[in-house]
Tab-separated table of C-alpha atoms in Angstrom:
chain	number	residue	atom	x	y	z
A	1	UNK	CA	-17.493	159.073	39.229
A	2	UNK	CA	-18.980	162.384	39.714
A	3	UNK	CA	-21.817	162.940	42.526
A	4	UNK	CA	-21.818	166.653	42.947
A	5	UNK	CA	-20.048	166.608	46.041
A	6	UNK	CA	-17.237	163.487	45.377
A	7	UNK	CA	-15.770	161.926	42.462
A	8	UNK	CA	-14.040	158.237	43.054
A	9	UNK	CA	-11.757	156.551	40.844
A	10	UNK	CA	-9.262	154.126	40.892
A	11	UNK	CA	-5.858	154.832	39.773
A	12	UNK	CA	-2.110	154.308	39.042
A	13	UNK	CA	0.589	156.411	38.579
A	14	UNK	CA	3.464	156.493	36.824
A	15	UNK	CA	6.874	156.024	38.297
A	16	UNK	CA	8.515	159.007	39.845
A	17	UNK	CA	8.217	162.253	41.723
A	18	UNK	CA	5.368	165.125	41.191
A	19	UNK	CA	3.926	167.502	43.361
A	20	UNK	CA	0.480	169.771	42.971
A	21	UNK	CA	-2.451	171.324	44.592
A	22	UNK	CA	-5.689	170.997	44.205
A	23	UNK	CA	-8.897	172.907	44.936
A	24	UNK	CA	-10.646	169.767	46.928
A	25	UNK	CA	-9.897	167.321	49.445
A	26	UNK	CA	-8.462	163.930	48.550
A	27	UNK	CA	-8.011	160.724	50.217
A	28	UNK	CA	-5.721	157.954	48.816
A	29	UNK	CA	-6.247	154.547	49.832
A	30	UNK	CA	-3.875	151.585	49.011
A	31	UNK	CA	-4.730	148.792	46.822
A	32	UNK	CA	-1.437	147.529	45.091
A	33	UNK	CA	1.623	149.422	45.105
A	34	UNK	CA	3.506	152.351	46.936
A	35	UNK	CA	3.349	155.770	47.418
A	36	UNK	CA	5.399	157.890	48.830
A	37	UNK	CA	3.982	161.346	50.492
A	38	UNK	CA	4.713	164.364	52.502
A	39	UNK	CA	2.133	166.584	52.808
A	40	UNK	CA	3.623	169.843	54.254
A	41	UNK	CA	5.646	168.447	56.972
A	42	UNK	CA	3.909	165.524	57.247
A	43	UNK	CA	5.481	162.485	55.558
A	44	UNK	CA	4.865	158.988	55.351
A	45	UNK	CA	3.792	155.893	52.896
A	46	UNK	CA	0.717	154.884	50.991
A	47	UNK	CA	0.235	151.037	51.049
A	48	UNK	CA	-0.897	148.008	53.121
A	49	UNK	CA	-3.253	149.583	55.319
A	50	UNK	CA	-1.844	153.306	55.392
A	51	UNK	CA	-3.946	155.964	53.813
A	52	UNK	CA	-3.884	159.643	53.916
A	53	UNK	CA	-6.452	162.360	53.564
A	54	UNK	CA	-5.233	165.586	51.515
A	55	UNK	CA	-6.423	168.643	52.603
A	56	UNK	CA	-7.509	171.535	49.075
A	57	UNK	CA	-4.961	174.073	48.813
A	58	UNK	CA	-2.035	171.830	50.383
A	59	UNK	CA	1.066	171.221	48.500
A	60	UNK	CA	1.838	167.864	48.216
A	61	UNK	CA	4.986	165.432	46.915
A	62	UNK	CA	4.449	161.798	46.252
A	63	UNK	CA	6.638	159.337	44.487
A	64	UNK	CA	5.630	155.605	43.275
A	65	UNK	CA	7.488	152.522	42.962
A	66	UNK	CA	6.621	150.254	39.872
A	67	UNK	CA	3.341	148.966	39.452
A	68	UNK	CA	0.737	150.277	41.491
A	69	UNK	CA	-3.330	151.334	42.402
A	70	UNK	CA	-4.888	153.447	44.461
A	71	UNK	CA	-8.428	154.295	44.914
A	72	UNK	CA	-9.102	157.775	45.407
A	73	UNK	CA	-11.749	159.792	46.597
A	74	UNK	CA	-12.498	163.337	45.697
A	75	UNK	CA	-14.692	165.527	48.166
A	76	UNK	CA	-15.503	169.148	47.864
A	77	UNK	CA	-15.076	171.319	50.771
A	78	UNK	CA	-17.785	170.729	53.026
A	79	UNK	CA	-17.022	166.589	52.837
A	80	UNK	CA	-13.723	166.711	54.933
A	81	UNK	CA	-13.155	166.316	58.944
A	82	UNK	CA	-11.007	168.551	61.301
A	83	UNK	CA	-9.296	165.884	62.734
A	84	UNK	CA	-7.458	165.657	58.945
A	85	UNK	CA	-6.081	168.581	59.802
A	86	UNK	CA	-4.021	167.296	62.865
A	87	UNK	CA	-2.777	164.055	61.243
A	88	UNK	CA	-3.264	163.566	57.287
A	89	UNK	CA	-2.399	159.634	57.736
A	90	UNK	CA	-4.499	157.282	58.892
A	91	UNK	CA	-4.622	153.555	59.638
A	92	UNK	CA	-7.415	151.617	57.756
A	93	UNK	CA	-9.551	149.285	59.634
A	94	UNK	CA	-11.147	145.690	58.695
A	95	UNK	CA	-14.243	147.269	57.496
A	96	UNK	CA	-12.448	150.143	55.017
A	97	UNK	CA	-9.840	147.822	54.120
A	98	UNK	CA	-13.101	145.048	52.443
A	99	UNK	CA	-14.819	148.756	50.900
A	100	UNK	CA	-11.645	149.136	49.562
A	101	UNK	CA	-10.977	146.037	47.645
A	102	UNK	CA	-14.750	145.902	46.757
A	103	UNK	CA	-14.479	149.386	45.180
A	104	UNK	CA	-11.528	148.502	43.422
A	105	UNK	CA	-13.559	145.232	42.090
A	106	UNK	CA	-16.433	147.044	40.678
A	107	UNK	CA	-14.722	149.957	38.921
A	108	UNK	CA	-12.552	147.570	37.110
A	109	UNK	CA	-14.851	145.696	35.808
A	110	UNK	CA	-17.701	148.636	35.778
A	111	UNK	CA	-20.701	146.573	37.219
A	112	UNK	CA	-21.662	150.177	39.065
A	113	UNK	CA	-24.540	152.399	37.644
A	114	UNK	CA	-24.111	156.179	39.137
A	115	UNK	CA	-25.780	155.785	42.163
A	116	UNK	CA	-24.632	152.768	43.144
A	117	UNK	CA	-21.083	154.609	42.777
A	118	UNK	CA	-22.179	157.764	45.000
A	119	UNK	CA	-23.226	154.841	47.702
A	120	UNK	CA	-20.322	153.296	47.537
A	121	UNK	CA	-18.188	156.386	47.704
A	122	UNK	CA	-20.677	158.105	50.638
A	123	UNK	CA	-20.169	155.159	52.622
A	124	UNK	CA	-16.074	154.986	51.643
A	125	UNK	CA	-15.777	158.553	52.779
A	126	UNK	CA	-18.234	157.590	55.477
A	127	UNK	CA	-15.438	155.240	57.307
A	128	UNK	CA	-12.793	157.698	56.457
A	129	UNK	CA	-14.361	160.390	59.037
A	130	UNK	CA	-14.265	157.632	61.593
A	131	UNK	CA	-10.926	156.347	61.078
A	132	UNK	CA	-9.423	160.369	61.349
A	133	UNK	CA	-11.916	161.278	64.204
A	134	UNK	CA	-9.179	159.251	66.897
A	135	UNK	CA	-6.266	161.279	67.837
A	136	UNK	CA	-3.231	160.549	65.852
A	137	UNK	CA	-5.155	159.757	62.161
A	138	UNK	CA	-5.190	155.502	63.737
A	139	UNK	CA	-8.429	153.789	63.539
A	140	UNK	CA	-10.274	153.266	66.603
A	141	UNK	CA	-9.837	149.446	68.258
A	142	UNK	CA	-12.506	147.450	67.325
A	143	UNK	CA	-14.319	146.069	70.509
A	144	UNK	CA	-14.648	142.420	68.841
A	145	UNK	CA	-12.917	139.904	67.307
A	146	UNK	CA	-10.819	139.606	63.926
A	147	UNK	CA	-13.757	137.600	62.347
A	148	UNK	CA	-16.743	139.099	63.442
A	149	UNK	CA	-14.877	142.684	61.785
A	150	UNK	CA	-14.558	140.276	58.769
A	151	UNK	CA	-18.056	139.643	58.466
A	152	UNK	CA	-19.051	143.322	59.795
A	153	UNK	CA	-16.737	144.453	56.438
A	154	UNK	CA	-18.416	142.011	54.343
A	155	UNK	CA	-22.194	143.420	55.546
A	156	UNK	CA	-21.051	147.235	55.066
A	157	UNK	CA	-19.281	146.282	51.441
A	158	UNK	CA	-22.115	144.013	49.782
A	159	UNK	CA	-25.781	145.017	52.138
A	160	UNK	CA	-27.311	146.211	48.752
A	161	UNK	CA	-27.068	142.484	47.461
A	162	UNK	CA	-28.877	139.911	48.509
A	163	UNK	CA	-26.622	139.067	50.903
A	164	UNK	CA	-27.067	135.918	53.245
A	165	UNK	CA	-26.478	135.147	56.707
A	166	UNK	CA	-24.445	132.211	55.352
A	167	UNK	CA	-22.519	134.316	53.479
A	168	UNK	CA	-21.412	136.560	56.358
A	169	UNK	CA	-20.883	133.798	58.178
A	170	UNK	CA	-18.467	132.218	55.638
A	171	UNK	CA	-16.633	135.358	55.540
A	172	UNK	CA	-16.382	134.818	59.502
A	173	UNK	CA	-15.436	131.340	59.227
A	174	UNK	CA	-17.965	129.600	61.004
A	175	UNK	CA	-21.156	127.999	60.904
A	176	UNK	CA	-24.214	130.049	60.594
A	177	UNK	CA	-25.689	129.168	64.218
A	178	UNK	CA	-22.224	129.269	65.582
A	179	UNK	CA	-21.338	133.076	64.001
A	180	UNK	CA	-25.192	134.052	65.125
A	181	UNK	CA	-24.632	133.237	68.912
A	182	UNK	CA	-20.936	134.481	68.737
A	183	UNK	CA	-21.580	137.937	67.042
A	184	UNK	CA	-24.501	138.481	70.132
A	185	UNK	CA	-22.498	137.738	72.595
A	186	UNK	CA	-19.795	140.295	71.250
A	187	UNK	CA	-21.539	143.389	70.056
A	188	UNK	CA	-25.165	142.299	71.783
A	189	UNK	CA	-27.117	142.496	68.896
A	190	UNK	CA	-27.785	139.842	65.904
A	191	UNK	CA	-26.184	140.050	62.482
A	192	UNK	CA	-29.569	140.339	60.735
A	193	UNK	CA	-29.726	143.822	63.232
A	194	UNK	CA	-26.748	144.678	62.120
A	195	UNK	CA	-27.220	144.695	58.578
A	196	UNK	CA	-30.183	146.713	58.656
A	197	UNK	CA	-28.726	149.404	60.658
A	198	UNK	CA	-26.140	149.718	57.859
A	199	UNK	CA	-29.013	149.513	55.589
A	200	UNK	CA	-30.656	152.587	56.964
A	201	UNK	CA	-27.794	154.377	57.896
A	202	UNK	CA	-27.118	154.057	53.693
A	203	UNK	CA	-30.754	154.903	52.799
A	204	UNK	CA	-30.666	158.116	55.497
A	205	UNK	CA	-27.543	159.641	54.003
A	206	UNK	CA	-29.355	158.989	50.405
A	207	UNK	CA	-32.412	160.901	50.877
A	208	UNK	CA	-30.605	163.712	52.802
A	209	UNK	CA	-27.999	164.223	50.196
A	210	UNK	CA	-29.899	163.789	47.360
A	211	UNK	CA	-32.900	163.400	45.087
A	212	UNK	CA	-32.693	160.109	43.875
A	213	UNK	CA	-36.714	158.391	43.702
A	214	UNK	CA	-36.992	157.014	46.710
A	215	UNK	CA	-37.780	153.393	45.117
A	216	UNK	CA	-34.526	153.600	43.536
A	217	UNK	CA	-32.843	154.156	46.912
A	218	UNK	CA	-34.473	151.132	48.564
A	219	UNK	CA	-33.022	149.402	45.646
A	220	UNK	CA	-29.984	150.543	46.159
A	221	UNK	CA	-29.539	150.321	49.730
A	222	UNK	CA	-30.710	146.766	49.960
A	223	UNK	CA	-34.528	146.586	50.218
A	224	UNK	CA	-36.375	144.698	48.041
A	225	UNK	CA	-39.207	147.829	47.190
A	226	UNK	CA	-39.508	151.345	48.665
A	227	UNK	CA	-42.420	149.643	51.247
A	228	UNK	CA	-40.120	147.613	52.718
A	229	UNK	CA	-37.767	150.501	53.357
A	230	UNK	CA	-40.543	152.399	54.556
A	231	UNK	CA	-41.507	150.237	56.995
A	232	UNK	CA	-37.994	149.587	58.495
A	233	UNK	CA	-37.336	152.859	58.759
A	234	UNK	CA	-40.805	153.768	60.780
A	235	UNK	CA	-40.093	150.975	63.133
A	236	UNK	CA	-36.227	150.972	63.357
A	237	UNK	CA	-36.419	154.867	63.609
A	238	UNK	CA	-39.266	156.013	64.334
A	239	UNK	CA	-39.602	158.098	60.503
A	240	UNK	CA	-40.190	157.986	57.334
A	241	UNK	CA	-38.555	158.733	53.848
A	242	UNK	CA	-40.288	161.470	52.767
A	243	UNK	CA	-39.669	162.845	56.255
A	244	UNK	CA	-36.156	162.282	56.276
A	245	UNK	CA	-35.979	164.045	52.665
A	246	UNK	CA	-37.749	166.910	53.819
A	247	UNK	CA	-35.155	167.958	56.451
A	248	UNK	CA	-32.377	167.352	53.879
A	249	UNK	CA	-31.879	168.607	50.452
């Protein structure tokens, strides 16, 4: 999937050794299979929850074993971190370890139109910054519990459905009132807050970035119509669409 800015893809590799450069940055993130890497000096493994950001112009040599998948992500230039440049592994957290399988989902069985795939690959790339941005290319402890990350990963993969609080819940494993007065007390906010936080934050990067209708971005992002986004965004944020597209592209 091309954007402009980042193509992702999901794919497998045949077994054996290669080595290349290329004239973007890449990140590889495990689905099935291994990968061997070293990337300059750096060396390490591609699977479980190990990925590794590739920086252009640097030479790298990767092996696989047998079967395997990867989803990949390709970013021009101005898409990468610093912190890559430290560490090129990284440790994938709850919440990019559910975008990951959900990515893999939809471009198997091609569900995505193109910008669903450019919101799905802004917010993959998205959690990728955050995971490099701690010292040492690990993810940054999450501050709550294994399944109130579950359900967070389960809001950030599916907000642009019609997702329901049950749902989230279930992905929690717990009752709806039960996950509601557990998830407060843990991050001090509800779910339903939550979700349209992600939501926004989605919707923001969309009209920045590019010049999609803004209708179709409320779609996209979750809202039922470009009114409802509208009015979540004036009093969630204090702005506007149109506003927020005028001081981006």
């Amino acid at each position: 999937m091309q954007s402009g800015r980042m193509w992702l893809s999901l794919r497998s590799y045949r077994e054996g050794e290669d080595a290349h450069c290329h004239g973007f940055h890449q990140a590889v993130l495990p689905v099935d299979g291994v990968m061997d890497l070293r990337v300059g000096d750096a060396g390490g493994s591609i699977a479980d929850r190990r990925g590794v950001m590739i920086m252009r112009g640097a030479r790298h040599v990767f092996r696989t074993r047998g079967a395997n998948r990867f989803i990949v992500l390709d970013m021009l230039p101005g898409e990468a971190l610093p912190a890559v440049q430290r560490s090129p592994f990284f440790d994938l957290d709850e919440t990019l370890v559910e975008l990951t399988r959900y990515a893999s989902g939809e471009l198997v069985s091609g569900g995505l139109g193109a910008g669903e795939k450019f919101h799905l690959a802004a917010l993959i790339a998205g959690k990728i910054r955050r995971c490099l941005a701690v010292p040492g290319g690990l993810a940054a402890p999450e501050r709550v519990s294994g399944p109130i990350d579950r359900a967070i990963g389960v809001m950030r993969a599916r907000h642009a459905e019609r997702l329901t609080m049950a749902e989230v819940a279930g992905a929690a494993g717990l009752g709806v009132s039960r996950f509601h007065d557990v998830y407060r007390r843990e991050t001090g906010r509800t779910p339903a807050e939550m979700l349209a936080d992600i939501r926004l934050d989605c919707a923001e990067d969309l009209l920045e970035r590019t010049r999609l209708p803004i209708a179709e971005i409320a779609l996209l992002v979750g809202f039922s119509e470009q009114s409802a986004l509208t009015r979540s965004l004036r009093r969630r944020r204090g702005t506007t669409p149109r506003a927020l597209r005028r001081g981006g592209v």
